[in-house]
């Protein structure tokens, strides 16, 4: 989808080499230099990120959210480390020939103390533009590099990758002063909307002991996020959670059941749409937006705002897990 | 002491909906498109509704009924819709999303003027709504010729389709422009609508107002501290608004030859754009607050009457020429155009807004068919700097700073400023700070109809024209039309297809020492 030009560089010559590369790229025709923000991507040797591990390419995201992409390949070494060991600059071109635009990318190899990274990033980011950190690794098992996150305004992550939900919530909750953007929370929009539809029907008991959430393996974090959302919106007592269990129906990826017996309302998601089933009424269907991973990440990058509902849901989950 | 017992606790649904995306506010609805098998439905409306489905913005329960003169089964209508989506949707057909969308599509044969036909349609709607658990909220889209607006609305009323002013279930009607062909006929249509619908149930659509860049005018002005202080007579020299079309009349000759550029473009699209550029800051984003401010602009337009029409307005008709190197026929040779027609295909005019903010600032408007390219733009030309320092040489005055808002194509805006050319000499060169929607936000921008149809479902009238605004615009345009109707002996200028209008249009602006912006 893009033409990409890379050239080796050194830390001191990055801006110079980048300018030269831009001049080269624009020789063949007009190219708009597009930049909305700084997007910092930290890769560790373990991650093999992003294409192979996550299935999201940086180019695909940059095409939709043009940024100065700063890729830090960082190897954390406690002592005696040399710091940056190499750099490359690149320009990726997008769009049809008559409307070409391009984004710039800088990749730096670093080995050293985590604390050394801010000085590196500070030097590479474009001033006056917001800094977003995209953390595509499982932060429930790999520690976040605090010194990098502290520089940014926004932290984009995907809780679907969490192998340990409790630990993931604990880690992310510590960063709630940032604009948190969970791609998995975004995937829950249709489900949340369906629950609004479910609640708009006949009155039901929405206390936690009447609600069951079932999920398949990939939707475990979503199930917990839903529980946190309900707890925060409905002011459930702290430390109380609904029953969360593995889904028995193979066609169900996530479902919420409210009530018992004949008056049960069921909200069922098969991954493509969410259906709300009230007893004695025709079902309501809410489509799930067709959106690729890169679309979702770039859409989150587009919205620099404090998502109060997500923050509230995380806080509620944090209280639940702290109590247990 | 406050009586807390009277305060209503929010319901569970309200607590869950609080803070969720606005689309959640769209209630289940039955969407009836009169002219459902027509070109507008095929190219615009059905693809727009499908894209709302892709974005999960349609209500959880919905039925879309195409109502048209011909006979068609539901399956045939679904095939018709699928074809429209495959050819005109901004995003490709997704089999799963299509499956869900197709389930909500139906067709009903209706002929306007036949009361029994609407009774049959009503029975069909009742069955569909019952089966799909729809509460009877209805949106009626009149995608039909303007001559059918009044009889259709009358028939809807007689067949008891309308629940006037009721909020639940609601009934709303969408009317396409043109609303009339003069002030009198506009009032007739509005009177007919008002006899059946409350004003807040009427959505007069102007698809220009659904375009992202048009919506961005208010953001640009009121979300940035740099521009708004400059938007007044103290800093602005003049404003230009151009809506240029490359195409000719095409298949619309029957309508266009009766309308002309002033009615087709200026009375609605261009005056709406002008009102957005010139309006005072609204105190809130409520629909009627914004629409009140826009109306104030329309009411402040200095009338162009009598002989002033001859000096402030230029009309012309395209003659044979070339478009992109390809020969193009003249207007009178177009199929469906009367041979002795005097309908204008081009209008340029100079107008003033007589309010405190814009006193003395000319607004130059131009629009036409068969111009060199399709381009719509608003440009705000700031006053030149004094003739000292870098602007001291009268032989080479500095360019003024210009804020240009591109509405289509290549949506975005640019701000041109003067900058020093690197080197030992003090040379100044105009450079551009340029913002492109396409390259900045990526992805595909929603079509205007998507936004507008969703707004109707949600009940947001902000981007729709209110009766008083439509009639104020006609009121301002009428003296020009009246003058033209009496000045039949005046020669009608022509311009070659592929030119930026006649020389008279250049003289209109150049007589004041200004020139049209090159697009």
Short mmCIF file of C-alpha atoms in Angstrom, two decimals, chain B residues 37-468:
data_model
loop_
_atom_site.label_atom_id
_atom_site.label_comp_id
_atom_site.label_asym_id
_atom_site.label_seq_id
_atom_site.Cartn_x
_atom_site.Cartn_y
_atom_site.Cartn_z
CA UNK B 37 -36.27 3.47 -7.00
CA UNK B 38 -34.90 6.73 -8.35
CA UNK B 39 -31.44 7.98 -9.10
CA UNK B 40 -30.90 9.80 -5.79
CA UNK B 41 -31.81 6.71 -3.81
CA UNK B 42 -29.61 4.51 -5.99
CA UNK B 43 -26.53 6.72 -5.99
CA UNK B 44 -26.68 8.48 -2.65
CA UNK B 45 -29.32 7.49 -0.13
CA UNK B 46 -29.03 3.70 -0.09
CA UNK B 47 -25.19 3.78 -0.16
CA UNK B 48 -25.27 6.34 2.65
CA UNK B 49 -27.58 4.19 4.78
CA UNK B 50 -25.40 1.17 4.06
CA UNK B 51 -22.31 3.04 5.23
CA UNK B 52 -24.15 3.97 8.42
CA UNK B 53 -24.79 0.26 8.83
CA UNK B 54 -21.05 -0.45 8.36
CA UNK B 55 -20.27 2.04 11.11
CA UNK B 56 -23.00 0.56 13.29
CA UNK B 57 -24.74 3.92 13.32
CA UNK B 58 -28.15 2.74 12.19
CA UNK B 59 -30.61 2.24 15.03
CA UNK B 60 -30.78 -1.27 16.48
CA UNK B 61 -34.10 -1.82 14.76
CA UNK B 62 -34.74 -0.24 11.40
CA UNK B 63 -36.75 -0.74 8.25
CA UNK B 64 -36.03 1.03 4.98
CA UNK B 65 -38.90 1.10 2.55
CA UNK B 66 -38.40 2.29 -0.99
CA UNK B 67 -41.67 3.66 -2.30
CA UNK B 68 -41.94 4.24 -6.02
CA UNK B 69 -44.29 4.26 -8.97
CA UNK B 70 -43.11 1.01 -10.52
CA UNK B 71 -43.71 -2.48 -9.29
CA UNK B 72 -40.85 -4.37 -7.69
CA UNK B 73 -40.52 -7.19 -5.21
CA UNK B 74 -38.50 -6.78 -2.02
CA UNK B 75 -35.86 -9.05 -3.52
CA UNK B 76 -35.66 -6.92 -6.66
CA UNK B 77 -35.34 -3.82 -4.53
CA UNK B 78 -32.52 -5.41 -2.56
CA UNK B 79 -30.77 -6.16 -5.85
CA UNK B 80 -31.31 -2.52 -6.87
CA UNK B 81 -29.83 -1.35 -3.58
CA UNK B 82 -26.92 -3.76 -3.83
CA UNK B 83 -26.10 -2.47 -7.30
CA UNK B 84 -26.13 1.11 -6.01
CA UNK B 85 -23.86 0.21 -3.13
CA UNK B 86 -21.45 -1.71 -5.35
CA UNK B 87 -21.14 1.25 -7.71
CA UNK B 88 -21.46 4.29 -5.46
CA UNK B 89 -20.58 3.38 -1.89
CA UNK B 90 -17.32 4.86 -0.61
CA UNK B 91 -16.55 1.48 0.90
CA UNK B 92 -16.91 -1.91 -0.76
CA UNK B 93 -19.76 -4.26 -0.08
CA UNK B 94 -19.10 -6.45 2.94
CA UNK B 95 -21.10 -9.70 2.71
CA UNK B 96 -21.91 -9.88 6.42
CA UNK B 97 -22.90 -6.25 6.75
CA UNK B 98 -24.92 -6.49 3.54
CA UNK B 99 -26.80 -9.49 4.90
CA UNK B 100 -27.94 -7.50 7.94
CA UNK B 101 -28.69 -4.41 5.84
CA UNK B 102 -30.65 -6.33 3.22
CA UNK B 103 -32.94 -7.77 5.90
CA UNK B 104 -34.16 -4.24 6.61
CA UNK B 105 -34.92 -3.33 2.97
CA UNK B 106 -38.43 -3.44 1.50
CA UNK B 107 -40.25 -2.02 -1.48
CA UNK B 108 -43.77 -0.74 -1.97
CA UNK B 109 -45.36 0.48 -5.18
CA UNK B 110 -47.10 3.82 -4.65
CA UNK B 111 -48.56 6.39 -6.97
CA UNK B 112 -48.93 9.88 -5.59
CA UNK B 113 -52.43 11.29 -5.91
CA UNK B 114 -54.01 7.91 -5.31
CA UNK B 115 -55.36 7.82 -1.77
CA UNK B 116 -55.85 4.06 -1.92
CA UNK B 117 -52.19 3.56 -2.76
CA UNK B 118 -51.12 5.25 0.44
CA UNK B 119 -53.64 3.22 2.40
CA UNK B 120 -52.01 0.09 0.99
CA UNK B 121 -48.57 1.47 1.86
CA UNK B 122 -49.78 2.23 5.38
CA UNK B 123 -50.94 -1.34 5.83
CA UNK B 124 -47.58 -2.61 4.59
CA UNK B 125 -45.72 -0.33 6.98
CA UNK B 126 -47.87 -1.50 9.87
CA UNK B 127 -47.04 -5.14 9.12
CA UNK B 128 -43.30 -4.47 8.75
CA UNK B 129 -43.23 -2.41 11.93
CA UNK B 130 -45.13 -5.06 13.86
CA UNK B 131 -42.85 -7.86 12.65
CA UNK B 132 -39.69 -5.91 13.39
CA UNK B 133 -40.86 -4.47 16.68
CA UNK B 134 -40.67 -0.91 15.43
CA UNK B 135 -42.50 1.69 17.49
CA UNK B 136 -43.82 3.71 14.54
CA UNK B 137 -41.12 6.38 14.40
CA UNK B 138 -41.04 7.38 10.76
CA UNK B 139 -38.86 9.43 8.46
CA UNK B 140 -40.31 10.26 5.06
CA UNK B 141 -37.72 11.23 2.48
CA UNK B 142 -39.21 13.08 -0.48
CA UNK B 143 -36.67 12.15 -3.16
CA UNK B 144 -39.14 13.23 -5.81
CA UNK B 145 -39.58 16.21 -8.15
CA UNK B 146 -40.50 19.43 -6.30
CA UNK B 147 -43.85 19.53 -8.07
CA UNK B 148 -44.82 16.42 -6.12
CA UNK B 149 -43.89 17.76 -2.66
CA UNK B 150 -47.25 19.35 -1.97
CA UNK B 151 -49.46 16.47 -3.21
CA UNK B 152 -47.30 13.91 -1.40
CA UNK B 153 -47.46 15.75 1.88
CA UNK B 154 -51.19 16.25 1.44
CA UNK B 155 -51.69 12.53 0.73
CA UNK B 156 -49.57 11.59 3.75
CA UNK B 157 -51.79 13.73 5.90
CA UNK B 158 -55.03 12.44 4.45
CA UNK B 159 -53.88 8.87 4.92
CA UNK B 160 -53.14 9.72 8.58
CA UNK B 161 -49.43 8.99 8.31
CA UNK B 162 -48.43 12.03 10.28
CA UNK B 163 -48.49 12.35 14.01
CA UNK B 164 -48.06 16.10 14.12
CA UNK B 165 -45.64 17.41 16.71
CA UNK B 166 -45.65 14.16 18.64
CA UNK B 167 -42.27 13.19 19.99
CA UNK B 168 -43.06 9.54 20.41
CA UNK B 169 -43.50 8.02 17.97
CA UNK B 170 -42.00 10.76 15.88
CA UNK B 171 -42.71 11.61 12.26
CA UNK B 172 -40.16 13.59 10.24
CA UNK B 173 -39.99 14.63 6.63
CA UNK B 174 -36.90 15.33 4.53
CA UNK B 175 -37.30 17.66 1.60
CA UNK B 176 -34.68 18.01 -1.12
CA UNK B 177 -33.90 21.36 -2.68
CA UNK B 178 -35.06 23.27 -4.58
CA UNK B 179 -37.69 24.60 -2.21
CA UNK B 180 -39.65 26.45 -4.84
CA UNK B 181 -38.49 28.47 -7.83
CA UNK B 182 -39.25 31.86 -6.31
CA UNK B 183 -40.36 33.33 -3.02
CA UNK B 184 -44.02 32.72 -3.71
CA UNK B 185 -43.67 29.06 -4.62
CA UNK B 186 -41.28 28.50 -1.71
CA UNK B 187 -43.91 29.90 0.62
CA UNK B 188 -46.53 27.64 -0.96
CA UNK B 189 -44.39 24.57 -0.33
CA UNK B 190 -43.55 25.70 3.17
CA UNK B 191 -47.21 26.43 3.88
CA UNK B 192 -48.14 22.95 2.66
CA UNK B 193 -45.48 21.41 4.87
CA UNK B 194 -46.51 23.55 7.83
CA UNK B 195 -50.12 22.46 7.44
CA UNK B 196 -49.06 18.91 8.16
CA UNK B 197 -45.78 19.05 10.06
CA UNK B 198 -44.45 21.13 12.88
CA UNK B 199 -41.34 23.08 11.78
CA UNK B 200 -39.06 20.93 13.93
CA UNK B 201 -40.30 17.86 12.05
CA UNK B 202 -39.18 19.30 8.70
CA UNK B 203 -35.63 18.69 7.46
CA UNK B 204 -34.84 20.76 4.36
CA UNK B 205 -31.70 19.14 3.11
CA UNK B 206 -28.82 20.99 1.50
CA UNK B 207 -26.16 18.35 1.05
CA UNK B 208 -23.47 21.04 0.98
CA UNK B 209 -24.04 21.56 4.69
CA UNK B 210 -23.22 17.90 5.35
CA UNK B 211 -19.76 18.18 3.87
CA UNK B 212 -16.93 17.90 6.36
CA UNK B 213 -15.24 21.07 5.20
CA UNK B 214 -18.41 23.09 5.51
CA UNK B 215 -18.90 21.83 9.05
CA UNK B 216 -15.27 22.68 9.66
CA UNK B 217 -15.92 26.36 8.92
CA UNK B 218 -17.42 26.80 12.36
CA UNK B 219 -14.60 24.81 13.98
CA UNK B 220 -12.01 26.83 12.13
CA UNK B 221 -13.59 30.08 13.23
CA UNK B 222 -14.63 29.29 16.77
CA UNK B 223 -12.13 26.68 17.93
CA UNK B 224 -9.01 28.64 17.00
CA UNK B 225 -8.07 31.92 18.53
CA UNK B 226 -6.08 33.05 15.50
CA UNK B 227 -8.82 33.43 12.90
CA UNK B 228 -11.92 34.82 14.59
CA UNK B 229 -10.29 38.13 15.62
CA UNK B 230 -9.45 38.66 11.94
CA UNK B 231 -12.91 37.94 10.57
CA UNK B 232 -14.20 41.49 10.30
CA UNK B 233 -14.05 44.65 8.24
CA UNK B 234 -10.95 45.84 10.04
CA UNK B 235 -8.79 43.01 8.74
CA UNK B 236 -10.61 41.46 5.79
CA UNK B 237 -10.36 43.12 2.40
CA UNK B 238 -12.88 40.89 0.68
CA UNK B 239 -14.26 37.35 0.55
CA UNK B 240 -14.65 35.13 -2.50
CA UNK B 241 -16.87 32.10 -2.79
CA UNK B 242 -16.59 29.96 -5.89
CA UNK B 243 -18.61 26.87 -6.70
CA UNK B 244 -17.38 25.68 -10.08
CA UNK B 245 -18.67 22.69 -11.96
CA UNK B 246 -16.89 21.07 -14.85
CA UNK B 247 -19.91 19.21 -16.09
CA UNK B 248 -22.73 20.63 -18.17
CA UNK B 249 -26.41 20.16 -17.50
CA UNK B 250 -26.28 16.46 -18.36
CA UNK B 251 -29.59 14.79 -17.73
CA UNK B 252 -30.93 17.67 -15.64
CA UNK B 253 -31.68 19.98 -18.55
CA UNK B 254 -35.43 19.81 -17.98
CA UNK B 255 -35.04 21.15 -14.46
CA UNK B 256 -32.01 23.34 -15.00
CA UNK B 257 -33.38 25.25 -17.95
CA UNK B 258 -36.26 26.35 -15.74
CA UNK B 259 -33.97 27.21 -12.85
CA UNK B 260 -30.56 28.57 -13.85
CA UNK B 261 -27.45 29.08 -11.77
CA UNK B 262 -28.87 31.73 -9.46
CA UNK B 263 -31.72 29.50 -8.30
CA UNK B 264 -29.76 26.25 -8.49
CA UNK B 265 -26.66 27.34 -6.61
CA UNK B 266 -26.68 30.87 -5.22
CA UNK B 267 -30.07 30.90 -3.51
CA UNK B 268 -29.19 27.85 -1.44
CA UNK B 269 -25.62 26.46 -1.36
CA UNK B 270 -23.66 29.69 -1.77
CA UNK B 271 -25.76 31.83 0.54
CA UNK B 272 -25.55 29.06 3.14
CA UNK B 273 -21.76 29.09 2.83
CA UNK B 274 -21.70 32.87 3.09
CA UNK B 275 -23.82 32.78 6.21
CA UNK B 276 -21.45 30.30 7.87
CA UNK B 277 -18.45 32.45 7.05
CA UNK B 278 -20.07 35.68 8.14
CA UNK B 279 -22.26 34.71 11.12
CA UNK B 280 -21.66 35.99 14.63
CA UNK B 281 -20.47 33.46 17.21
CA UNK B 282 -23.49 31.50 18.44
CA UNK B 283 -23.90 31.29 22.20
CA UNK B 284 -24.22 27.49 21.98
CA UNK B 285 -24.18 24.66 19.47
CA UNK B 286 -27.93 24.15 19.72
CA UNK B 287 -29.52 23.87 16.30
CA UNK B 288 -31.75 26.91 16.52
CA UNK B 289 -29.07 29.10 18.06
CA UNK B 290 -26.80 28.45 15.08
CA UNK B 291 -29.65 28.79 12.63
CA UNK B 292 -30.69 32.11 14.21
CA UNK B 293 -27.19 33.50 13.63
CA UNK B 294 -27.13 32.32 10.03
CA UNK B 295 -30.51 33.89 9.46
CA UNK B 296 -29.20 37.22 10.76
CA UNK B 297 -26.60 37.20 7.98
CA UNK B 298 -29.20 36.52 5.32
CA UNK B 299 -31.35 39.31 6.68
CA UNK B 300 -28.37 41.67 6.66
CA UNK B 301 -27.61 41.18 2.98
CA UNK B 302 -27.86 44.49 1.18
CA UNK B 303 -30.57 44.07 -1.48
CA UNK B 304 -29.42 44.35 -5.07
CA UNK B 305 -32.28 46.05 -6.82
CA UNK B 306 -33.09 47.89 -10.01
CA UNK B 307 -30.16 49.02 -12.10
CA UNK B 308 -27.72 47.83 -9.43
CA UNK B 309 -28.37 44.35 -10.77
CA UNK B 310 -26.69 45.34 -14.02
CA UNK B 311 -23.57 46.56 -12.25
CA UNK B 312 -23.32 44.04 -9.38
CA UNK B 313 -24.46 40.82 -11.05
CA UNK B 314 -23.14 39.10 -14.15
CA UNK B 315 -24.94 36.24 -15.78
CA UNK B 316 -23.79 34.24 -18.75
CA UNK B 317 -24.29 31.06 -20.69
CA UNK B 318 -21.67 28.63 -21.87
CA UNK B 319 -20.84 28.41 -25.53
CA UNK B 320 -18.99 25.56 -27.27
CA UNK B 321 -15.44 25.10 -26.06
CA UNK B 322 -13.09 22.51 -24.64
CA UNK B 323 -13.02 20.79 -21.30
CA UNK B 324 -9.71 19.15 -20.57
CA UNK B 325 -8.87 19.26 -24.28
CA UNK B 326 -12.11 17.57 -25.30
CA UNK B 327 -14.69 19.51 -27.32
CA UNK B 328 -17.77 20.45 -25.31
CA UNK B 329 -21.10 21.59 -26.72
CA UNK B 330 -22.65 24.92 -25.90
CA UNK B 331 -25.60 25.14 -23.55
CA UNK B 332 -28.21 25.78 -26.24
CA UNK B 333 -27.11 22.59 -28.00
CA UNK B 334 -27.64 20.45 -24.91
CA UNK B 335 -30.43 17.90 -25.09
CA UNK B 336 -33.58 19.14 -23.42
CA UNK B 337 -32.67 22.83 -23.49
CA UNK B 338 -35.01 25.25 -25.25
CA UNK B 339 -33.34 26.65 -28.40
CA UNK B 340 -34.00 30.28 -27.50
CA UNK B 341 -33.24 29.86 -23.82
CA UNK B 342 -31.90 32.77 -21.76
CA UNK B 343 -31.21 30.65 -18.73
CA UNK B 344 -27.92 31.56 -17.11
CA UNK B 345 -25.34 28.81 -16.51
CA UNK B 346 -22.97 31.23 -14.81
CA UNK B 347 -23.45 33.91 -12.20
CA UNK B 348 -20.95 36.23 -10.57
CA UNK B 349 -22.00 38.90 -8.16
CA UNK B 350 -20.79 41.35 -5.60
CA UNK B 351 -22.74 41.65 -2.39
CA UNK B 352 -22.42 43.37 0.96
CA UNK B 353 -23.49 42.35 4.42
CA UNK B 354 -24.74 45.43 6.17
CA UNK B 355 -23.84 44.60 9.73
CA UNK B 356 -21.21 45.97 12.08
CA UNK B 357 -18.75 43.16 11.48
CA UNK B 358 -18.72 43.20 7.67
CA UNK B 359 -19.56 46.79 6.86
CA UNK B 360 -17.99 47.72 3.52
CA UNK B 361 -16.41 44.31 2.86
CA UNK B 362 -17.40 43.00 -0.56
CA UNK B 363 -18.29 39.35 -0.96
CA UNK B 364 -17.70 38.12 -4.49
CA UNK B 365 -19.63 35.01 -5.44
CA UNK B 366 -19.37 33.01 -8.64
CA UNK B 367 -20.72 29.74 -9.83
CA UNK B 368 -21.14 28.09 -13.16
CA UNK B 369 -21.25 25.04 -15.29
CA UNK B 370 -18.65 23.98 -17.82
CA UNK B 371 -15.91 25.83 -15.98
CA UNK B 372 -12.35 24.45 -16.26
CA UNK B 373 -12.65 22.18 -13.25
CA UNK B 374 -14.81 21.12 -10.37
CA UNK B 375 -13.77 23.26 -7.45
CA UNK B 376 -15.58 24.84 -4.54
CA UNK B 377 -13.71 27.24 -2.32
CA UNK B 378 -14.18 30.07 0.10
CA UNK B 379 -11.27 32.48 0.35
CA UNK B 380 -10.91 35.21 2.92
CA UNK B 381 -8.50 37.85 1.63
CA UNK B 382 -6.90 39.86 4.40
CA UNK B 383 -5.89 43.47 3.92
CA UNK B 384 -2.43 44.15 2.58
CA UNK B 385 0.26 45.35 4.90
CA UNK B 386 1.17 49.08 4.67
CA UNK B 387 3.44 50.12 1.82
CA UNK B 388 6.53 50.31 3.95
CA UNK B 389 9.32 47.90 4.86
CA UNK B 390 9.05 44.78 2.70
CA UNK B 391 6.05 46.20 0.85
CA UNK B 392 7.62 49.51 0.04
CA UNK B 393 8.08 48.93 -3.68
CA UNK B 394 4.74 49.80 -5.36
CA UNK B 395 5.84 47.96 -8.52
CA UNK B 396 5.86 44.62 -6.72
CA UNK B 397 3.40 44.71 -3.85
CA UNK B 398 3.38 41.79 -1.47
CA UNK B 399 0.61 39.26 -1.80
CA UNK B 400 -2.09 39.58 0.82
CA UNK B 401 -2.51 36.77 3.32
CA UNK B 402 -5.36 34.54 2.22
CA UNK B 403 -7.22 31.89 4.16
CA UNK B 404 -8.73 29.49 1.63
CA UNK B 405 -11.19 26.81 2.59
CA UNK B 406 -11.45 24.09 -0.05
CA UNK B 407 -14.85 22.43 0.04
CA UNK B 408 -14.31 20.08 -2.86
CA UNK B 409 -12.31 18.37 -4.13
CA UNK B 410 -9.19 17.90 -1.98
CA UNK B 411 -11.00 19.13 1.10
CA UNK B 412 -8.94 21.21 3.47
CA UNK B 413 -7.73 24.72 4.00
CA UNK B 414 -4.61 26.73 3.37
CA UNK B 415 -3.23 29.93 4.76
CA UNK B 416 -0.84 31.82 2.55
CA UNK B 417 1.74 33.98 4.25
CA UNK B 418 4.86 35.78 3.13
CA UNK B 419 8.22 34.33 3.98
CA UNK B 420 11.85 35.30 3.45
CA UNK B 421 13.64 33.46 0.68
CA UNK B 422 16.89 32.08 2.10
CA UNK B 423 19.86 34.12 1.00
CA UNK B 424 21.63 37.37 1.56
CA UNK B 425 18.91 39.52 -0.03
CA UNK B 426 15.64 40.44 1.64
CA UNK B 427 13.41 38.67 -0.85
CA UNK B 428 9.89 37.76 0.16
CA UNK B 429 7.93 34.87 -1.29
CA UNK B 430 4.35 33.75 -0.59
CA UNK B 431 4.25 30.30 0.95
CA UNK B 432 1.34 28.16 2.05
CA UNK B 433 0.47 26.43 5.26
CA UNK B 434 -1.68 23.74 3.80
CA UNK B 435 -4.02 21.31 5.48
CA UNK B 436 -5.49 18.40 3.51
CA UNK B 437 -8.18 16.28 5.08
CA UNK B 438 -7.16 13.32 2.95
CA UNK B 439 -3.54 13.28 3.96
CA UNK B 440 -4.04 14.34 7.55
CA UNK B 441 -6.90 12.21 8.72
CA UNK B 442 -6.50 9.44 6.14
CA UNK B 443 -9.22 6.90 5.57
CA UNK B 444 -12.36 7.78 3.70
CA UNK B 445 -14.44 10.71 4.82
CA UNK B 446 -18.15 10.09 5.35
CA UNK B 447 -20.38 11.32 2.55
CA UNK B 448 -22.54 14.34 3.33
CA UNK B 449 -25.69 12.25 3.13
CA UNK B 450 -24.45 9.88 5.83
CA UNK B 451 -24.11 12.66 8.33
CA UNK B 452 -27.39 14.27 7.32
CA UNK B 453 -29.47 11.09 7.39
CA UNK B 454 -28.07 10.20 10.79
CA UNK B 455 -28.90 13.69 12.06
CA UNK B 456 -32.50 13.25 10.95
CA UNK B 457 -32.73 9.96 12.83
CA UNK B 458 -31.24 11.54 15.95
CA UNK B 459 -33.40 14.64 15.55
CA UNK B 460 -30.62 17.19 15.12
CA UNK B 461 -31.73 20.00 12.80
CA UNK B 462 -28.51 22.04 12.92
CA UNK B 463 -27.40 21.26 9.38
CA UNK B 464 -30.83 21.71 7.82
CA UNK B 465 -32.43 24.87 6.50
CA UNK B 466 -35.20 26.44 8.47
CA UNK B 467 -38.20 27.97 6.76
CA UNK B 468 -37.29 31.53 7.60
#
